[in-house]
C-alpha cells in the first residue's frame, strides 16, 4: 500500500465540488446527476470496473430478486426505451452489462478512479470542506462527500479456527474469481444458506462429485418463476413504463405490485390461497407482501408460512431433510425472503448432503476439510456463502472524522444514528446513500439510489441558491428519527428474527434494526416534506 501524500503549499490537494465513494448504481447516478448540475465530481471505486455488488458477486446462479424492468434506472426515457432485458429476473452478467452500458452511454468513466480505495474522509472545519485520501495516495479537497458504498458490500468472512490452513480452493461468494470455477469431479463444501448460498448451491451441485451444504440457519426462499422475455413482453413493459414507475415510487418496496386490499384474516381460505398462489407465480421476495398485515401479526403471518411450507415439502423427497430446511425460528419475511431456482429440489440429488450445524457445529477447518463435532468432511474446495457485514460495514472501514476530531465509528458505537438515513450530526455535507435509517435493502435499490441522489442534488442547489456553505443534521432530529425508526420496527414482526438487518451475523455488532420499515413511498414523502420545509431538522450553515 502506498503511503498517503501530504499536501503542501507547492502541492495542494486537488479541489472538487463533490467526491463520491463507490461506482455502483448509486455512485454512477450521483456522478451523472451532480455533474449535470454543473458540479465537479470525482468518484473513487475499489473495484476495477463499475457495478458495485454486481461487479464483485459473480458466483454461479447470482440473480436479482427484483424484476429486471423495475431494477433499472428511470431517470432517462431514452435509456428505458433502448435497453432490452432478456429475462424476467436478470442474472449478474446481464445486470453488469447494463451498468457498463450506462457508464459508456453517459461518458461516466472519465471521472472515476478505478482500483482505488478511500481510506480517510476528514473534515477541515475552518474551511468546511472534506479532505479525502486513498490507498493510492490521492488527496482531494471537496465541499461535499457522498458515500455510495452500498449496504451489501463488505464481505463477512467467519472466524473459524484453521480456515487459513485449508489447502483446497477457498472462495467467498462476494469475491468470486472473474474467470469462474469448474467444480467438476470435486468434493465441495458450501458454508451458508442465505441468499448467495441458496442461489449458488444448485449450480455447484450440477458440477460437483459431492456437495456438502453446511447449514446453521434455514431460510425461506420462493422460486423466481423466471421466464425469458420476448419482444411482445418488452413492448408491453415499455408502453406501461410511466404508470409502472409511478406505482413503484409510491409502493412499499419500490415495485409496482400492490398488496391485497384486505387483511389476510378477513378473507376466505379460498381467496387467501388464491392470493398467495398469485404471488408465488410472480416469484421471489414479493411473496412477503401479499397481504398488508403479513408482517404485523403472527396470526396473519402464519397463513403465509403454512402456504409456503406446503409448497416446499411437496418438492423435497426426504421428510427429515425437509424438516431441517424449513425455518422454525422466525416468521416468514422477517428475514428477506430469498429467490431461488430449484434450491429445495437440489437436496433430492444423490451427490448433495445437508449438514445440520445446529446439531453438530463446525469445530475447526484443517488442510483437508471441515471438522464438525461429529465427523470430518474431506473437501477439494470450500465456498463461503456467509454474506456481509451489512448496512454499516463498508462505512466503518474508512476513517471518517467529523467535528472536533470525532470519528463516525465513535458516533455509531451503539448503532448507526442518522437523520432520514441521509445526514449525520457532526458531519456537515456528508451524505450516506441507501444505508441505515432509510428503506435501504427493503426497497428496490436502483430507484432508492435515484431518490437519494435527487434529494442530495436538491439540497446542494438549495445551499447555493441561499448563499449557504453546509447542511448538517441536528442532534435532536437524529434522536427523533432513530426513535421513529425503532418504533416503526417494533410495531412489526421484524424484530422476531436474528437477521443481518440487526447485525446478528456479526459478533459484537450492536443489535439495532437498521432499515426504515415504513415503506419506500412513505419515506419518499417524508424526505420531500423535509426539503420543502427548508430542510427541517438540518442546520443550514451560512458562509
Short mmCIF file of C-alpha atoms in Angstrom, two decimals:
data_model
loop_
_atom_site.label_atom_id
_atom_site.label_comp_id
_atom_site.label_asym_id
_atom_site.label_seq_id
_atom_site.Cartn_x
_atom_site.Cartn_y
_atom_site.Cartn_z
CA UNK A 1 0.00 0.00 0.00
CA UNK A 2 1.31 3.41 -0.95
CA UNK A 3 1.86 6.00 1.75
CA UNK A 4 -0.65 8.82 1.54
CA UNK A 5 0.62 12.05 0.09
CA UNK A 6 0.77 15.02 2.42
CA UNK A 7 -0.42 18.16 0.64
CA UNK A 8 1.87 21.18 0.83
CA UNK A 9 1.67 24.74 -0.41
CA UNK A 10 3.57 23.62 -3.51
CA UNK A 11 1.42 20.50 -3.88
CA UNK A 12 -2.08 21.37 -2.71
CA UNK A 13 -4.83 18.76 -2.74
CA UNK A 14 -6.95 18.54 -5.84
CA UNK A 15 -10.12 20.57 -5.31
CA UNK A 16 -13.55 19.41 -6.48
CA UNK A 17 -17.12 20.13 -5.50
CA UNK A 18 -18.06 16.52 -4.72
CA UNK A 19 -16.25 13.26 -4.01
CA UNK A 20 -18.36 10.13 -4.42
CA UNK A 21 -17.17 6.86 -2.89
CA UNK A 22 -18.36 3.88 -4.92
CA UNK A 23 -19.36 3.27 -8.54
CA UNK A 24 -22.38 1.02 -8.17
CA UNK A 25 -25.90 2.08 -9.11
CA UNK A 26 -25.95 4.92 -6.56
CA UNK A 27 -22.46 6.23 -7.30
CA UNK A 28 -22.91 6.23 -11.06
CA UNK A 29 -26.17 8.13 -10.88
CA UNK A 30 -24.67 10.57 -8.36
CA UNK A 31 -21.88 11.29 -10.82
CA UNK A 32 -24.29 11.78 -13.71
CA UNK A 33 -26.79 13.90 -11.78
CA UNK A 34 -24.35 16.15 -9.93
CA UNK A 35 -22.14 16.63 -12.96
CA UNK A 36 -25.29 17.65 -14.85
CA UNK A 37 -25.90 20.29 -12.17
CA UNK A 38 -22.59 21.92 -13.11
CA UNK A 39 -20.58 20.48 -10.21
CA UNK A 40 -17.11 19.00 -10.47
CA UNK A 41 -17.25 15.38 -9.31
CA UNK A 42 -14.66 12.69 -8.69
CA UNK A 43 -15.61 9.07 -7.99
CA UNK A 44 -13.37 6.51 -6.28
CA UNK A 45 -14.11 2.82 -6.79
CA UNK A 46 -12.20 -0.04 -5.14
CA UNK A 47 -13.04 -2.44 -7.98
CA UNK A 48 -11.59 -2.36 -11.45
CA UNK A 49 -14.98 -1.71 -13.03
CA UNK A 50 -18.43 -0.28 -12.41
CA UNK A 51 -21.32 -2.17 -10.89
CA UNK A 52 -20.70 -2.37 -7.15
CA UNK A 53 -22.29 -5.51 -5.74
CA UNK A 54 -22.81 -6.80 -9.29
CA UNK A 55 -19.12 -6.36 -10.10
CA UNK A 56 -18.00 -8.42 -7.10
CA UNK A 57 -20.73 -11.07 -6.77
CA UNK A 58 -20.09 -13.28 -9.82
CA UNK A 59 -20.88 -16.61 -8.21
CA UNK A 60 -22.84 -19.10 -10.34
CA UNK A 61 -26.58 -18.53 -10.03
CA UNK A 62 -26.31 -14.87 -8.98
CA UNK A 63 -29.57 -13.22 -9.97
CA UNK A 64 -31.58 -10.18 -8.91
CA UNK A 65 -34.76 -10.73 -6.87
CA UNK A 66 -36.46 -7.63 -8.31
CA UNK A 67 -37.90 -7.84 -11.82
CA UNK A 68 -35.40 -6.61 -14.40
CA UNK A 69 -37.73 -3.98 -15.83
CA UNK A 70 -38.02 -2.42 -12.36
CA UNK A 71 -34.40 -2.93 -11.31
CA UNK A 72 -33.21 -0.29 -13.77
CA UNK A 73 -32.73 3.46 -13.93
CA UNK A 74 -35.78 5.64 -14.53
CA UNK A 75 -34.00 8.99 -14.98
CA UNK A 76 -33.64 8.84 -18.77
CA UNK A 77 -36.53 7.93 -21.05
CA UNK A 78 -34.30 7.03 -23.99
CA UNK A 79 -32.30 4.66 -21.79
CA UNK A 80 -35.50 2.95 -20.70
CA UNK A 81 -36.63 2.53 -24.30
CA UNK A 82 -33.37 1.33 -25.80
CA UNK A 83 -32.38 -1.36 -23.30
CA UNK A 84 -33.88 -4.84 -23.75
CA UNK A 85 -33.88 -7.26 -20.81
CA UNK A 86 -33.72 -10.92 -21.80
CA UNK A 87 -35.30 -12.40 -18.65
CA UNK A 88 -37.89 -11.54 -16.02
CA UNK A 89 -35.20 -11.69 -13.32
CA UNK A 90 -31.81 -10.75 -14.70
CA UNK A 91 -28.63 -12.66 -13.94
CA UNK A 92 -25.46 -10.97 -12.70
CA UNK A 93 -23.76 -10.92 -16.13
CA UNK A 94 -26.74 -9.18 -17.73
CA UNK A 95 -27.03 -6.61 -14.93
CA UNK A 96 -23.32 -5.89 -15.23
CA UNK A 97 -23.68 -5.42 -19.00
CA UNK A 98 -26.48 -2.94 -18.33
CA UNK A 99 -24.41 -0.96 -15.81
CA UNK A 100 -21.48 -0.82 -18.23
CA UNK A 101 -23.82 0.35 -20.97
CA UNK A 102 -24.98 3.18 -18.71
CA UNK A 103 -21.40 4.15 -17.85
CA UNK A 104 -20.47 4.30 -21.54
CA UNK A 105 -23.66 5.95 -22.72
CA UNK A 106 -23.27 8.87 -20.31
CA UNK A 107 -19.46 9.04 -20.50
CA UNK A 108 -19.04 8.42 -16.79
CA UNK A 109 -15.67 6.62 -16.69
CA UNK A 110 -13.62 9.77 -17.26
CA UNK A 111 -14.45 10.94 -13.73
CA UNK A 112 -13.94 7.59 -11.97
CA UNK A 113 -10.71 6.32 -10.42
CA UNK A 114 -10.91 2.52 -10.50
CA UNK A 115 -8.91 0.17 -8.29
CA UNK A 116 -8.74 2.95 -5.70
CA UNK A 117 -9.92 2.50 -2.13
CA UNK A 118 -10.73 5.52 0.07
CA UNK A 119 -9.06 5.33 3.48
CA UNK A 120 -9.72 8.72 5.10
CA UNK A 121 -12.53 11.27 4.97
CA UNK A 122 -11.63 14.10 7.35
CA UNK A 123 -13.48 17.37 7.93
CA UNK A 124 -11.47 20.61 7.68
CA UNK A 125 -13.76 22.57 10.00
CA UNK A 126 -12.47 26.12 9.35
CA UNK A 127 -12.77 25.64 5.59
CA UNK A 128 -15.92 23.49 5.91
CA UNK A 129 -14.51 21.04 3.38
CA UNK A 130 -13.74 17.32 3.36
CA UNK A 131 -10.23 16.01 2.79
CA UNK A 132 -10.34 12.60 1.13
CA UNK A 133 -7.33 10.26 0.96
CA UNK A 134 -6.93 6.97 -0.86
CA UNK A 135 -4.62 3.99 -0.62
CA UNK A 136 -3.12 5.09 -3.94
CA UNK A 137 -2.01 8.38 -2.39
CA UNK A 138 -4.67 10.67 -3.84
CA UNK A 139 -5.57 13.70 -1.72
CA UNK A 140 -8.67 15.68 -2.61
CA UNK A 141 -10.50 18.57 -1.01
CA UNK A 142 -14.25 18.51 -1.57
CA UNK A 143 -17.11 20.61 -0.35
CA UNK A 144 -19.39 17.56 -0.31
CA UNK A 145 -18.73 13.86 0.23
CA UNK A 146 -21.28 11.28 -0.91
CA UNK A 147 -20.88 7.75 0.42
CA UNK A 148 -22.28 5.35 -2.18
CA UNK A 149 -20.59 2.21 -0.89
CA UNK A 150 -23.80 0.17 -0.72
CA UNK A 151 -25.35 -1.70 2.20
CA UNK A 152 -24.12 -5.12 0.98
CA UNK A 153 -20.50 -4.56 0.02
CA UNK A 154 -18.32 -5.66 2.96
CA UNK A 155 -17.90 -9.44 2.80
CA UNK A 156 -18.25 -11.33 6.09
CA UNK A 157 -15.52 -13.92 6.50
CA UNK A 158 -16.36 -16.09 9.52
CA UNK A 159 -13.76 -16.51 12.25
CA UNK A 160 -13.43 -20.30 12.04
CA UNK A 161 -10.34 -21.87 13.58
CA UNK A 162 -7.93 -23.11 10.93
CA UNK A 163 -9.69 -21.52 7.96
CA UNK A 164 -6.39 -20.19 6.61
CA UNK A 165 -4.87 -23.69 6.73
CA UNK A 166 -7.25 -25.18 4.16
CA UNK A 167 -5.20 -26.29 1.14
CA UNK A 168 -8.05 -26.71 -1.35
CA UNK A 169 -9.74 -23.92 -3.29
CA UNK A 170 -11.20 -21.35 -0.89
CA UNK A 171 -13.78 -18.90 -2.26
CA UNK A 172 -16.23 -16.27 -0.99
CA UNK A 173 -19.38 -15.61 -2.99
CA UNK A 174 -18.80 -11.84 -2.67
CA UNK A 175 -15.31 -12.07 -4.20
CA UNK A 176 -15.76 -14.67 -6.92
CA UNK A 177 -12.94 -15.15 -9.45
CA UNK A 178 -13.75 -13.36 -12.69
CA UNK A 179 -12.68 -16.37 -14.74
CA UNK A 180 -15.16 -18.62 -12.90
CA UNK A 181 -14.55 -22.02 -11.30
CA UNK A 182 -15.04 -25.52 -12.65
CA UNK A 183 -16.08 -27.83 -9.78
CA UNK A 184 -16.40 -30.91 -11.99
CA UNK A 185 -15.43 -34.06 -10.11
CA UNK A 186 -14.65 -32.18 -6.88
CA UNK A 187 -15.76 -32.68 -3.29
CA UNK A 188 -17.17 -29.24 -2.44
CA UNK A 189 -18.41 -27.68 0.78
CA UNK A 190 -20.64 -24.61 1.00
CA UNK A 191 -20.94 -22.81 4.34
CA UNK A 192 -24.06 -20.66 4.50
CA UNK A 193 -27.64 -20.87 3.25
CA UNK A 194 -28.59 -17.22 2.89
CA UNK A 195 -29.35 -15.65 -0.47
CA UNK A 196 -25.96 -16.26 -2.09
CA UNK A 197 -25.82 -19.85 -0.84
CA UNK A 198 -29.36 -20.59 -1.96
CA UNK A 199 -28.60 -19.25 -5.44
CA UNK A 200 -25.23 -20.92 -5.95
CA UNK A 201 -25.82 -24.35 -4.35
CA UNK A 202 -27.98 -25.71 -7.23
CA UNK A 203 -25.40 -24.64 -9.80
CA UNK A 204 -22.44 -26.15 -7.90
CA UNK A 205 -24.42 -29.35 -7.38
CA UNK A 206 -24.67 -29.75 -11.15
CA UNK A 207 -20.88 -30.00 -11.38
CA UNK A 208 -19.53 -31.37 -8.11
CA UNK A 209 -18.96 -35.06 -7.50
CA UNK A 210 -20.09 -34.46 -3.90
CA UNK A 211 -21.55 -31.34 -2.32
CA UNK A 212 -21.82 -30.83 1.44
CA UNK A 213 -24.08 -27.93 2.43
CA UNK A 214 -23.24 -26.71 5.93
CA UNK A 215 -26.40 -25.09 7.27
CA UNK A 216 -26.72 -23.29 10.58
CA UNK A 217 -29.91 -21.37 9.85
CA UNK A 218 -32.52 -22.47 7.29
CA UNK A 219 -34.13 -19.69 5.27
CA UNK A 220 -37.37 -19.04 3.48
CA UNK A 221 -37.00 -18.96 -0.28
CA UNK A 222 -39.51 -18.68 -3.11
CA UNK A 223 -38.87 -19.81 -6.70
CA UNK A 224 -38.03 -16.95 -9.02
CA UNK A 225 -40.55 -18.11 -11.58
CA UNK A 226 -38.09 -16.80 -14.09
CA UNK A 227 -39.03 -16.74 -17.78
CA UNK A 228 -37.43 -15.34 -20.94
CA UNK A 229 -38.82 -12.03 -22.16
CA UNK A 230 -39.90 -11.82 -25.78
CA UNK A 231 -40.40 -8.79 -27.98
CA UNK A 232 -44.09 -8.62 -27.08
CA UNK A 233 -43.31 -8.71 -23.34
CA UNK A 234 -40.77 -5.92 -23.64
CA UNK A 235 -43.05 -3.79 -25.81
CA UNK A 236 -45.84 -4.09 -23.24
CA UNK A 237 -43.48 -3.18 -20.38
CA UNK A 238 -42.14 -0.14 -22.18
CA UNK A 239 -45.60 1.04 -23.16
CA UNK A 240 -46.58 0.91 -19.49
CA UNK A 241 -43.35 2.33 -18.02
CA UNK A 242 -44.81 5.63 -16.80
CA UNK A 243 -47.51 4.01 -14.68
CA UNK A 244 -45.18 1.22 -13.56
CA UNK A 245 -42.63 3.73 -12.27
CA UNK A 246 -45.33 5.77 -10.54
CA UNK A 247 -46.60 2.73 -8.68
CA UNK A 248 -43.05 1.69 -7.81
CA UNK A 249 -42.11 5.06 -6.32
CA UNK A 250 -45.31 5.12 -4.27
CA UNK A 251 -45.16 1.46 -3.21
CA UNK A 252 -43.80 -0.21 -0.13
CA UNK A 253 -40.69 -1.68 -1.72
CA UNK A 254 -40.09 0.11 -4.99
CA UNK A 255 -42.01 -2.34 -7.17
CA UNK A 256 -45.40 -1.78 -8.84
CA UNK A 257 -47.16 -4.74 -7.23
CA UNK A 258 -49.65 -3.73 -4.54
CA UNK A 259 -50.77 -5.95 -1.64
CA UNK A 260 -54.25 -7.38 -1.36
CA UNK A 261 -56.58 -4.63 -0.04
CA UNK A 262 -57.81 -6.70 2.92
CA UNK A 263 -56.20 -8.39 5.91
CA UNK A 264 -55.07 -11.97 5.46
CA UNK A 265 -57.55 -12.85 8.22
CA UNK A 266 -60.54 -11.06 6.67
CA UNK A 267 -60.77 -13.15 3.52
CA UNK A 268 -61.89 -16.72 2.99
CA UNK A 269 -59.41 -19.57 2.89
CA UNK A 270 -60.05 -19.91 -0.83
CA UNK A 271 -59.40 -16.22 -1.55
CA UNK A 272 -56.32 -16.19 0.67
CA UNK A 273 -54.76 -19.20 -1.03
CA UNK A 274 -55.52 -17.69 -4.43
CA UNK A 275 -53.70 -14.50 -3.43
CA UNK A 276 -50.69 -16.44 -2.18
CA UNK A 277 -50.68 -18.58 -5.32
CA UNK A 278 -50.67 -15.46 -7.50
CA UNK A 279 -47.64 -14.08 -5.63
CA UNK A 280 -45.96 -17.49 -5.75
CA UNK A 281 -46.29 -17.45 -9.51
CA UNK A 282 -44.97 -13.88 -9.64
CA UNK A 283 -41.93 -15.28 -7.84
CA UNK A 284 -39.37 -14.05 -5.39
CA UNK A 285 -39.29 -11.67 -2.48
CA UNK A 286 -42.70 -10.07 -3.04
CA UNK A 287 -44.40 -13.11 -1.51
CA UNK A 288 -43.83 -11.42 1.87
CA UNK A 289 -46.07 -8.53 0.81
CA UNK A 290 -49.13 -10.45 -0.36
CA UNK A 291 -51.31 -9.03 2.43
CA UNK A 292 -50.83 -5.70 4.27
CA UNK A 293 -50.75 -7.31 7.73
CA UNK A 294 -48.46 -10.20 6.84
CA UNK A 295 -45.55 -8.71 8.78
CA UNK A 296 -47.69 -7.14 11.51
CA UNK A 297 -49.28 -10.09 13.33
CA UNK A 298 -48.27 -13.69 13.89
CA UNK A 299 -51.78 -14.82 13.02
CA UNK A 300 -51.61 -13.27 9.55
CA UNK A 301 -48.00 -14.36 9.10
CA UNK A 302 -48.87 -17.96 9.92
CA UNK A 303 -51.20 -18.13 6.94
CA UNK A 304 -48.28 -17.27 4.64
CA UNK A 305 -45.89 -19.58 6.47
CA UNK A 306 -48.20 -22.59 6.21
CA UNK A 307 -48.85 -21.97 2.50
CA UNK A 308 -45.08 -21.72 1.92
CA UNK A 309 -44.38 -24.88 3.92
CA UNK A 310 -46.94 -26.88 1.93
CA UNK A 311 -45.29 -25.72 -1.30
CA UNK A 312 -41.80 -26.66 -0.15
CA UNK A 313 -42.48 -30.02 1.48
CA UNK A 314 -44.00 -31.40 -1.70
CA UNK A 315 -40.77 -30.92 -3.69
CA UNK A 316 -38.39 -32.48 -1.10
CA UNK A 317 -38.27 -36.29 -1.20
CA UNK A 318 -37.00 -36.91 2.34
CA UNK A 319 -39.31 -35.57 5.11
CA UNK A 320 -36.39 -35.45 7.56
CA UNK A 321 -34.39 -33.27 5.17
CA UNK A 322 -37.45 -31.09 4.70
CA UNK A 323 -37.70 -30.64 8.48
CA UNK A 324 -34.13 -29.33 8.51
CA UNK A 325 -34.67 -26.98 5.56
CA UNK A 326 -37.85 -25.37 6.92
CA UNK A 327 -37.22 -22.43 9.30
CA UNK A 328 -38.78 -22.60 12.76
CA UNK A 329 -37.08 -19.68 14.47
CA UNK A 330 -38.57 -16.63 12.71
CA UNK A 331 -41.75 -15.53 10.96
CA UNK A 332 -41.68 -15.65 7.18
CA UNK A 333 -40.47 -12.37 5.67
CA UNK A 334 -38.73 -11.06 8.79
CA UNK A 335 -35.54 -12.04 7.05
CA UNK A 336 -35.50 -11.12 3.38
CA UNK A 337 -37.11 -13.99 1.51
CA UNK A 338 -34.60 -15.46 -0.91
CA UNK A 339 -35.24 -16.07 -4.59
CA UNK A 340 -34.17 -19.45 -5.96
CA UNK A 341 -34.03 -21.76 -8.93
CA UNK A 342 -34.86 -25.30 -7.71
CA UNK A 343 -32.94 -24.87 -4.45
CA UNK A 344 -35.00 -27.27 -2.36
CA UNK A 345 -35.12 -29.86 -5.16
CA UNK A 346 -31.31 -29.89 -5.13
CA UNK A 347 -31.38 -31.85 -1.88
CA UNK A 348 -33.02 -34.75 -3.72
CA UNK A 349 -29.76 -35.31 -5.63
CA UNK A 350 -27.61 -38.26 -4.56
CA UNK A 351 -24.46 -36.11 -4.63
CA UNK A 352 -25.82 -33.49 -2.18
CA UNK A 353 -25.66 -33.84 1.61
CA UNK A 354 -27.18 -31.39 4.10
CA UNK A 355 -25.09 -30.96 7.26
CA UNK A 356 -27.03 -29.56 10.21
CA UNK A 357 -24.65 -27.30 12.10
CA UNK A 358 -27.12 -26.80 14.93
CA UNK A 359 -26.85 -30.49 15.73
CA UNK A 360 -23.09 -30.68 15.05
CA UNK A 361 -21.35 -27.27 14.83
CA UNK A 362 -18.10 -26.68 12.97
CA UNK A 363 -15.17 -27.04 15.37
CA UNK A 364 -12.33 -26.18 13.01
CA UNK A 365 -11.03 -26.41 9.48
CA UNK A 366 -7.80 -28.19 8.61
CA UNK A 367 -5.78 -28.54 5.42
CA UNK A 368 -8.08 -31.24 4.08
CA UNK A 369 -11.57 -30.16 5.07
CA UNK A 370 -14.09 -29.32 7.78
CA UNK A 371 -14.34 -30.81 11.28
CA UNK A 372 -17.77 -30.72 12.91
CA UNK A 373 -18.36 -32.11 16.39
CA UNK A 374 -19.30 -35.47 14.94
CA UNK A 375 -17.14 -36.04 11.85
CA UNK A 376 -14.59 -34.78 9.33
CA UNK A 377 -15.61 -33.81 5.78
CA UNK A 378 -12.80 -34.13 3.25
CA UNK A 379 -13.06 -31.38 0.63
CA UNK A 380 -11.30 -30.20 -2.51
CA UNK A 381 -12.98 -26.79 -2.45
CA UNK A 382 -14.76 -24.69 0.18
CA UNK A 383 -17.21 -21.88 -0.63
CA UNK A 384 -18.05 -19.26 2.00
CA UNK A 385 -21.58 -18.06 1.30
CA UNK A 386 -21.52 -16.11 4.54
CA UNK A 387 -22.88 -12.78 3.38
CA UNK A 388 -21.92 -9.33 4.53
CA UNK A 389 -21.32 -7.02 7.43
CA UNK A 390 -24.40 -5.24 6.15
CA UNK A 391 -25.50 -1.63 6.16
CA UNK A 392 -22.51 -0.19 8.06
CA UNK A 393 -19.53 -2.49 7.37
CA UNK A 394 -18.02 -0.65 4.42
CA UNK A 395 -18.52 2.75 6.02
CA UNK A 396 -16.84 1.57 9.22
CA UNK A 397 -13.72 0.52 7.29
CA UNK A 398 -12.98 4.15 6.39
CA UNK A 399 -11.54 6.66 8.84
CA UNK A 400 -14.33 9.25 8.73
CA UNK A 401 -13.66 12.17 11.06
CA UNK A 402 -16.15 14.98 11.70
CA UNK A 403 -16.35 17.94 14.04
CA UNK A 404 -13.94 18.05 16.95
CA UNK A 405 -11.99 15.05 15.69
CA UNK A 406 -14.86 12.68 16.49
CA UNK A 407 -14.96 9.67 14.19
CA UNK A 408 -18.07 8.20 12.65
CA UNK A 409 -17.25 4.89 14.31
CA UNK A 410 -17.35 6.66 17.68
CA UNK A 411 -20.62 8.33 16.75
CA UNK A 412 -22.10 4.95 15.76
CA UNK A 413 -20.57 2.86 18.57
CA UNK A 414 -24.02 1.96 19.91
CA UNK A 415 -25.52 1.56 16.46
CA UNK A 416 -25.95 3.86 13.44
CA UNK A 417 -27.58 7.21 14.13
CA UNK A 418 -28.79 9.23 11.17
CA UNK A 419 -31.43 11.75 10.24
CA UNK A 420 -33.52 10.35 7.39
CA UNK A 421 -30.67 7.96 6.64
CA UNK A 422 -29.01 10.87 4.84
CA UNK A 423 -27.47 13.22 7.40
CA UNK A 424 -25.31 12.64 10.48
CA UNK A 425 -24.89 15.13 13.34
CA UNK A 426 -21.34 16.48 13.43
CA UNK A 427 -20.68 15.58 9.79
CA UNK A 428 -21.83 18.51 7.64
CA UNK A 429 -22.13 17.99 3.88
CA UNK A 430 -21.57 14.24 4.26
CA UNK A 431 -24.37 12.16 2.76
CA UNK A 432 -24.71 8.39 3.12
CA UNK A 433 -26.84 6.78 0.40
CA UNK A 434 -29.21 3.80 0.87
CA UNK A 435 -27.85 2.95 4.31
CA UNK A 436 -29.21 2.73 7.88
CA UNK A 437 -32.17 4.94 8.66
CA UNK A 438 -33.53 4.62 5.10
CA UNK A 439 -35.58 1.81 3.48
CA UNK A 440 -32.26 0.52 2.10
CA UNK A 441 -32.35 -3.22 1.38
CA UNK A 442 -36.11 -3.36 1.98
CA UNK A 443 -36.62 -1.48 -1.30
CA UNK A 444 -35.63 -1.56 -4.96
CA UNK A 445 -32.06 -0.30 -4.68
CA UNK A 446 -31.92 1.33 -8.12
CA UNK A 447 -34.95 3.56 -7.57
CA UNK A 448 -33.82 4.11 -3.98
CA UNK A 449 -30.47 5.35 -5.29
CA UNK A 450 -32.22 7.78 -7.62
CA UNK A 451 -34.44 9.04 -4.80
CA UNK A 452 -31.47 9.73 -2.53
CA UNK A 453 -29.27 11.29 -5.20
CA UNK A 454 -32.07 13.58 -6.36
CA UNK A 455 -32.60 14.70 -2.77
CA UNK A 456 -28.87 15.40 -2.30
CA UNK A 457 -28.74 17.34 -5.57
CA UNK A 458 -31.72 19.40 -4.42
CA UNK A 459 -30.06 20.10 -1.08
CA UNK A 460 -26.86 21.31 -2.76
CA UNK A 461 -28.90 23.52 -5.07
CA UNK A 462 -30.75 24.94 -2.07
CA UNK A 463 -27.49 25.80 -0.30
CA UNK A 464 -26.09 27.53 -3.37
CA UNK A 465 -29.29 29.46 -4.01
CA UNK A 466 -29.24 30.77 -0.44
CA UNK A 467 -25.53 31.51 -0.29
CA UNK A 468 -25.01 28.86 2.41
CA UNK A 469 -21.99 26.60 2.72
CA UNK A 470 -23.23 23.49 4.52
CA UNK A 471 -26.13 21.34 5.64
CA UNK A 472 -25.81 19.47 8.93
CA UNK A 473 -28.29 17.21 10.70
CA UNK A 474 -29.28 18.46 14.17
CA UNK A 475 -28.78 16.07 17.08
CA UNK A 476 -32.38 16.37 18.21
CA UNK A 477 -33.57 15.48 14.69
CA UNK A 478 -31.23 12.46 14.63
CA UNK A 479 -32.51 11.28 18.02
CA UNK A 480 -36.13 11.68 16.93
CA UNK A 481 -35.52 9.81 13.65
CA UNK A 482 -33.69 6.94 15.38
CA UNK A 483 -36.62 6.66 17.80
CA UNK A 484 -39.16 6.76 14.96
CA UNK A 485 -37.34 4.03 13.04
CA UNK A 486 -37.15 1.88 16.18
CA UNK A 487 -40.84 2.42 16.98
CA UNK A 488 -41.90 1.53 13.45
CA UNK A 489 -39.81 -1.66 13.53
CA UNK A 490 -41.17 -2.61 16.97
CA UNK A 491 -44.73 -2.37 15.61
CA UNK A 492 -43.94 -5.16 13.13
CA UNK A 493 -42.65 -8.71 13.38
CA UNK A 494 -39.23 -7.70 12.03
CA UNK A 495 -37.56 -7.84 15.45
CA UNK A 496 -38.54 -11.50 15.80
CA UNK A 497 -35.60 -12.56 13.61
CA UNK A 498 -31.87 -12.61 14.29
CA UNK A 499 -31.20 -11.12 10.88
CA UNK A 500 -28.41 -9.10 9.33
CA UNK A 501 -30.89 -6.22 9.45
CA UNK A 502 -29.94 -6.03 13.16
CA UNK A 503 -26.32 -7.09 12.67
CA UNK A 504 -26.93 -10.51 14.23
CA UNK A 505 -24.48 -12.20 11.83
CA UNK A 506 -21.53 -10.12 13.07
CA UNK A 507 -20.15 -10.92 16.55
CA UNK A 508 -20.06 -7.85 18.79
CA UNK A 509 -22.11 -5.64 16.47
CA UNK A 510 -24.77 -3.56 18.28
CA UNK A 511 -28.24 -5.09 17.85
CA UNK A 512 -30.16 -2.26 16.21
CA UNK A 513 -32.74 -2.72 13.47
CA UNK A 514 -31.17 -0.53 10.80
CA UNK A 515 -33.62 0.00 7.90
CA UNK A 516 -36.71 2.23 7.89
CA UNK A 517 -39.70 -0.13 7.66
CA UNK A 518 -42.44 2.39 6.92
CA UNK A 519 -42.35 1.81 3.18
CA UNK A 520 -40.49 3.31 0.23
CA UNK A 521 -43.32 5.60 -0.85
CA UNK A 522 -43.92 6.90 2.68
CA UNK A 523 -40.20 7.52 3.12
CA UNK A 524 -40.07 9.46 -0.15
CA UNK A 525 -42.89 11.67 1.06
CA UNK A 526 -41.11 12.32 4.37
CA UNK A 527 -37.81 13.42 2.85
CA UNK A 528 -39.64 15.55 0.27
CA UNK A 529 -41.55 17.30 3.04
CA UNK A 530 -38.31 17.97 4.93
CA UNK A 531 -36.79 19.58 1.83
CA UNK A 532 -39.93 21.61 1.11
CA UNK A 533 -39.83 22.97 4.66
CA UNK A 534 -36.35 24.43 4.12
CA UNK A 535 -34.59 21.24 5.27
CA UNK A 536 -36.33 20.99 8.61
CA UNK A 537 -34.15 19.15 11.11
CA UNK A 538 -30.95 20.35 9.46
CA UNK A 539 -28.84 23.38 10.30
CA UNK A 540 -28.25 25.46 7.18
CA UNK A 541 -24.80 26.93 7.80
CA UNK A 542 -24.19 30.36 6.33
CA UNK A 543 -20.91 31.34 4.72
#
